[in-house]
Amino acid sequence: MRRAMVLLGGVALAVGAFVLFYRGPGQPFIRGYVSDVGATMLVYAFLGLLWRTTAARRALATAAIAAAVEFYQIVGMTPPGIGGVLVGAFPDPWDLVAYAIGVVAALAWERRLGPMLGSMPQDTK
């Protein structure tokens, strides 16, 4: 499973790099939502490397972290400087859709690639 999470993190970072350098049609959409999908996948990958638990729990924790980011934007508690750039400053309900897509993509990645790249503990809880 570790290899699957490292590869997922690499894919998420590649998505982030793409978003940063993309200058074509739909750039606001790409910047606003595809980046959220990639960021959520990266959080899931980090949790997968750091936390030995079921995939479902990792998915729920990732979704909770993403929802917390949006909540902080709603109440205006985003950090200044680079922190504000990382978590964003403006709440957008469509961000939650992008986060959900990122969680589902990461979960599917783990379920599909985990067994192929090595033993993966089964969800038992």
Coordinates of N, CA and C in Angstrom, one line a residue:
M1 N 0.8 -1.2 0.0 CA 0.0 0.0 0.0 C 0.9 1.3 0.0
R2 N 2.0 1.2 0.6 CA 2.9 2.3 0.7 C 3.2 2.8 -0.7
R3 N 3.6 1.9 -1.6 CA 3.9 2.3 -3.0 C 2.7 3.0 -3.7
A4 N 1.5 2.5 -3.4 CA 0.3 3.1 -4.0 C 0.1 4.5 -3.6
M5 N 0.4 4.7 -2.3 CA 0.3 6.1 -1.7 C 1.3 7.0 -2.2
V6 N 2.6 6.5 -2.4 CA 3.6 7.3 -2.9 C 3.3 7.7 -4.4
L7 N 2.8 6.8 -5.1 CA 2.5 7.0 -6.5 C 1.3 8.0 -6.6
L8 N 0.3 7.8 -5.7 CA -0.8 8.7 -5.7 C -0.4 10.2 -5.3
G9 N 0.6 10.3 -4.4 CA 1.1 11.6 -4.1 C 1.8 12.2 -5.3
G10 N 2.5 11.4 -6.0 CA 3.2 11.9 -7.2 C 2.2 12.3 -8.3
V11 N 1.1 11.6 -8.4 CA 0.1 12.0 -9.4 C -0.6 13.3 -8.9
A12 N -0.8 13.4 -7.6 CA -1.4 14.7 -7.1 C -0.5 15.9 -7.3
L13 N 0.8 15.7 -7.1 CA 1.8 16.7 -7.3 C 1.8 17.1 -8.8
A14 N 1.7 16.1 -9.7 CA 1.7 16.4 -11.1 C 0.5 17.2 -11.5
V15 N -0.7 16.8 -10.9 CA -1.9 17.6 -11.1 C -1.7 19.1 -10.7
G16 N -1.0 19.2 -9.5 CA -0.8 20.6 -9.0 C 0.2 21.3 -10.0
A17 N 1.2 20.7 -10.5 CA 2.1 21.3 -11.4 C 1.4 21.7 -12.7
F18 N 0.6 20.8 -13.2 CA -0.2 21.1 -14.4 C -1.1 22.4 -14.2
V19 N -1.8 22.4 -13.0 CA -2.6 23.6 -12.7 C -1.8 24.9 -12.7
L20 N -0.6 24.8 -12.1 CA 0.2 26.0 -12.0 C 0.6 26.6 -13.3
F21 N 0.9 25.7 -14.2 CA 1.5 26.1 -15.5 C 0.5 26.2 -16.7
Y22 N -0.7 25.7 -16.5 CA -1.7 25.7 -17.5 C -2.2 27.1 -17.8
R23 N -2.2 27.5 -19.1 CA -2.6 28.8 -19.5 C -3.6 28.8 -20.7
G24 N -4.3 27.7 -20.8 CA -5.2 27.6 -21.9 C -6.7 27.9 -21.6
P25 N -7.6 27.4 -22.4 CA -9.0 27.7 -22.2 C -9.5 27.0 -20.9
G26 N -10.4 27.7 -20.2 CA -10.9 27.1 -19.0 C -10.0 27.2 -17.8
Q27 N -9.0 28.1 -17.9 CA -8.0 28.3 -16.9 C -8.6 28.5 -15.5
P28 N -9.7 29.4 -15.4 CA -10.3 29.6 -14.1 C -10.9 28.3 -13.5
F29 N -11.5 27.5 -14.3 CA -12.0 26.2 -13.9 C -10.9 25.3 -13.4
I30 N -9.9 25.2 -14.2 CA -8.8 24.3 -13.9 C -8.1 24.8 -12.6
R31 N -7.9 26.1 -12.5 CA -7.2 26.6 -11.3 C -8.1 26.4 -10.1
G32 N -9.4 26.6 -10.2 CA -10.3 26.6 -9.1 C -10.7 25.3 -8.6
Y33 N -10.9 24.3 -9.5 CA -11.5 23.0 -9.1 C -10.6 21.8 -9.3
V34 N -9.8 21.8 -10.4 CA -8.9 20.7 -10.6 C -7.8 20.7 -9.6
S35 N -7.4 21.9 -9.2 CA -6.5 22.0 -8.1 C -7.0 21.4 -6.8
D36 N -8.3 21.6 -6.5 CA -8.9 21.1 -5.3 C -8.9 19.5 -5.4
V37 N -9.2 19.0 -6.5 CA -9.2 17.5 -6.7 C -7.8 17.0 -6.4
G38 N -6.8 17.6 -7.0 CA -5.4 17.2 -6.7 C -5.0 17.4 -5.3
A39 N -5.4 18.5 -4.6 CA -5.0 18.7 -3.3 C -5.6 17.7 -2.3
T40 N -6.8 17.3 -2.6 CA -7.5 16.3 -1.8 C -6.9 15.0 -2.0
M41 N -6.5 14.6 -3.2 CA -5.7 13.4 -3.4 C -4.4 13.4 -2.7
L42 N -3.7 14.5 -2.6 CA -2.5 14.6 -1.9 C -2.7 14.4 -0.4
V43 N -3.7 15.0 0.2 CA -4.0 14.8 1.6 C -4.3 13.3 1.9
Y44 N -5.0 12.7 1.0 CA -5.3 11.3 1.2 C -4.0 10.4 1.1
A45 N -3.1 10.8 0.2 CA -1.9 10.1 0.1 C -1.0 10.2 1.4
F46 N -1.0 11.5 1.9 CA -0.2 11.7 3.1 C -0.8 10.9 4.3
L47 N -2.2 10.9 4.4 CA -2.8 10.1 5.4 C -2.5 8.6 5.2
G48 N -2.5 8.2 4.0 CA -2.2 6.8 3.7 C -0.8 6.4 4.1
L49 N 0.1 7.3 4.0 CA 1.5 7.0 4.4 C 1.7 7.1 6.0
L50 N 0.9 7.9 6.6 CA 1.1 8.2 8.0 C 0.2 7.4 9.0
W51 N -1.0 6.9 8.4 CA -2.0 6.4 9.3 C -2.4 5.0 8.8
R52 N -2.1 4.0 9.6 CA -2.6 2.6 9.2 C -4.0 2.4 9.7
T53 N -4.9 2.6 8.9 CA -6.3 2.4 9.2 C -7.0 1.9 7.9
T54 N -8.3 1.8 8.0 CA -9.0 1.4 6.8 C -9.1 2.5 5.7
A55 N -9.3 2.1 4.5 CA -9.4 3.1 3.4 C -10.6 4.0 3.7
A56 N -11.7 3.4 4.2 CA -12.9 4.2 4.5 C -12.6 5.3 5.5
R57 N -11.9 5.0 6.6 CA -11.5 6.0 7.6 C -10.6 7.1 7.0
R58 N -9.7 6.7 6.2 CA -8.9 7.7 5.5 C -9.7 8.6 4.6
A59 N -10.6 8.0 3.9 CA -11.5 8.8 3.1 C -12.3 9.8 3.9
L60 N -12.9 9.4 5.0 CA -13.7 10.2 5.9 C -12.8 11.3 6.5
A61 N -11.6 11.0 6.9 CA -10.7 12.0 7.5 C -10.3 13.0 6.4
T62 N -10.0 12.6 5.2 CA -9.7 13.5 4.1 C -10.9 14.4 3.8
A63 N -12.1 13.9 3.8 CA -13.3 14.7 3.5 C -13.5 15.7 4.7
A64 N -13.2 15.3 5.9 CA -13.3 16.2 7.0 C -12.3 17.3 7.0
I65 N -11.1 17.0 6.6 CA -10.1 18.1 6.4 C -10.5 19.1 5.3
A66 N -11.0 18.5 4.2 CA -11.4 19.4 3.1 C -12.6 20.3 3.6
A67 N -13.6 19.7 4.3 CA -14.7 20.5 4.7 C -14.3 21.5 5.7
A68 N -13.3 21.2 6.6 CA -12.8 22.2 7.5 C -12.1 23.4 6.8
V69 N -11.4 23.1 5.7 CA -10.9 24.2 4.9 C -12.0 25.1 4.4
E70 N -13.0 24.6 3.9 CA -14.1 25.4 3.4 C -14.8 26.1 4.5
F71 N -15.0 25.5 5.7 CA -15.6 26.1 6.8 C -14.7 27.4 7.2
Y72 N -13.4 27.2 7.3 CA -12.6 28.3 7.7 C -12.7 29.5 6.7
Q73 N -12.9 29.2 5.4 CA -13.1 30.2 4.4 C -14.4 30.9 4.7
I74 N -15.5 30.2 5.1 CA -16.8 30.8 5.3 C -16.7 31.7 6.5
V75 N -16.1 31.3 7.6 CA -16.0 32.2 8.8 C -14.9 33.2 8.7
G76 N -14.1 33.2 7.6 CA -13.1 34.2 7.4 C -11.9 34.0 8.2
M77 N -11.5 32.8 8.5 CA -10.4 32.5 9.4 C -9.2 31.9 8.6
T78 N -9.1 32.2 7.3 CA -8.0 31.7 6.5 C -6.7 32.4 7.0
P79 N -5.6 31.7 7.0 CA -4.4 32.3 7.5 C -3.9 33.3 6.4
P80 N -3.1 34.3 6.9 CA -2.5 35.3 5.9 C -1.4 34.7 5.2
G81 N -1.0 35.4 4.1 CA 0.2 35.0 3.4 C 0.1 33.7 2.6
I82 N 1.1 32.9 2.7 CA 1.1 31.6 1.9 C 0.0 30.7 2.4
G83 N -0.3 30.7 3.7 CA -1.4 29.9 4.2 C -2.7 30.1 3.5
G84 N -3.0 31.4 3.3 CA -4.2 31.8 2.6 C -4.2 31.3 1.2
V85 N -3.0 31.3 0.5 CA -2.9 30.8 -0.8 C -3.2 29.3 -0.9
L86 N -2.6 28.6 0.1 CA -2.8 27.2 0.1 C -4.2 26.7 0.4
V87 N -4.9 27.4 1.3 CA -6.3 26.9 1.7 C -7.4 27.8 1.0
G88 N -7.0 28.8 0.3 CA -7.9 29.7 -0.4 C -8.6 30.7 0.6
A89 N -9.2 31.7 0.0 CA -9.8 32.7 0.8 C -11.3 32.9 0.6
F90 N -11.8 32.3 -0.5 CA -13.2 32.5 -0.8 C -14.0 31.2 -0.8
P91 N -15.1 31.1 0.0 CA -15.8 29.9 0.1 C -16.6 29.7 -1.3
D92 N -16.7 28.5 -1.7 CA -17.4 28.1 -2.9 C -18.0 26.7 -2.7
P93 N -19.3 26.6 -2.8 CA -19.9 25.3 -2.6 C -19.4 24.2 -3.6
W94 N -19.0 24.7 -4.8 CA -18.5 23.8 -5.8 C -17.1 23.2 -5.4
D95 N -16.4 23.8 -4.5 CA -15.2 23.2 -4.0 C -15.5 21.9 -3.3
L96 N -16.6 21.8 -2.6 CA -17.0 20.6 -1.9 C -17.2 19.4 -2.9
V97 N -17.7 19.8 -4.1 CA -17.8 18.8 -5.2 C -16.5 18.3 -5.6
A98 N -15.6 19.3 -5.8 CA -14.2 18.9 -6.3 C -13.5 18.1 -5.2
Y99 N -13.7 18.4 -3.9 CA -13.1 17.6 -2.8 C -13.6 16.2 -2.9
A100 N -14.9 16.1 -3.1 CA -15.5 14.7 -3.1 C -15.0 13.9 -4.3
I101 N -14.8 14.6 -5.4 CA -14.2 13.9 -6.6 C -12.8 13.4 -6.2
G102 N -12.0 14.3 -5.6 CA -10.6 13.9 -5.2 C -10.6 12.8 -4.2
V103 N -11.5 12.7 -3.2 CA -11.6 11.6 -2.3 C -12.0 10.3 -3.0
V104 N -12.9 10.4 -3.9 CA -13.4 9.2 -4.6 C -12.3 8.7 -5.5
A105 N -11.6 9.6 -6.2 CA -10.4 9.2 -7.0 C -9.3 8.6 -6.2
A106 N -9.0 9.1 -5.1 CA -7.9 8.6 -4.2 C -8.3 7.2 -3.7
L107 N -9.6 7.1 -3.3 CA -10.1 5.8 -2.7 C -10.0 4.7 -3.8
A108 N -10.5 5.1 -5.0 CA -10.5 4.2 -6.1 C -9.0 3.8 -6.5
W109 N -8.1 4.8 -6.4 CA -6.7 4.5 -6.7 C -6.2 3.4 -5.7
E110 N -6.5 3.7 -4.4 CA -6.0 2.7 -3.4 C -6.6 1.3 -3.6
R111 N -7.9 1.3 -3.8 CA -8.6 0.0 -4.0 C -8.1 -0.8 -5.2
R112 N -7.8 0.0 -6.3 CA -7.4 -0.6 -7.5 C -5.9 -1.0 -7.6
L113 N -5.0 0.0 -7.1 CA -3.6 -0.2 -7.3 C -3.0 -0.9 -6.0
G114 N -3.6 -0.6 -4.9 CA -3.0 -1.2 -3.6 C -2.7 -2.7 -3.7
P115 N -3.7 -3.5 -4.1 CA -3.5 -4.9 -4.2 C -2.4 -5.3 -5.3
M116 N -2.3 -4.5 -6.4 CA -1.4 -4.8 -7.4 C 0.1 -4.5 -7.0
L117 N 0.2 -3.5 -6.1 CA 1.5 -3.1 -5.7 C 2.0 -3.7 -4.4
G118 N 1.3 -4.6 -3.9 CA 1.7 -5.2 -2.6 C 0.5 -5.4 -1.7
S119 N 0.7 -6.1 -0.7 CA -0.4 -6.5 0.2 C -1.0 -5.2 0.8
M120 N -2.3 -5.2 0.8 CA -3.1 -4.1 1.4 C -4.0 -4.7 2.4
P121 N -4.0 -4.2 3.6 CA -5.0 -4.7 4.6 C -6.4 -4.4 4.2
Q122 N -7.2 -5.4 4.4 CA -8.6 -5.3 4.0 C -9.4 -4.5 5.0
D123 N -10.5 -3.8 4.5 CA -11.3 -3.1 5.5 C -12.1 -4.1 6.3
T124 N -11.9 -4.1 7.6 CA -12.5 -5.0 8.5 C -13.5 -4.3 9.4
K125 N -13.4 -3.0 9.5 CA -14.3 -2.3 10.4 C -15.3 -1.5 9.7

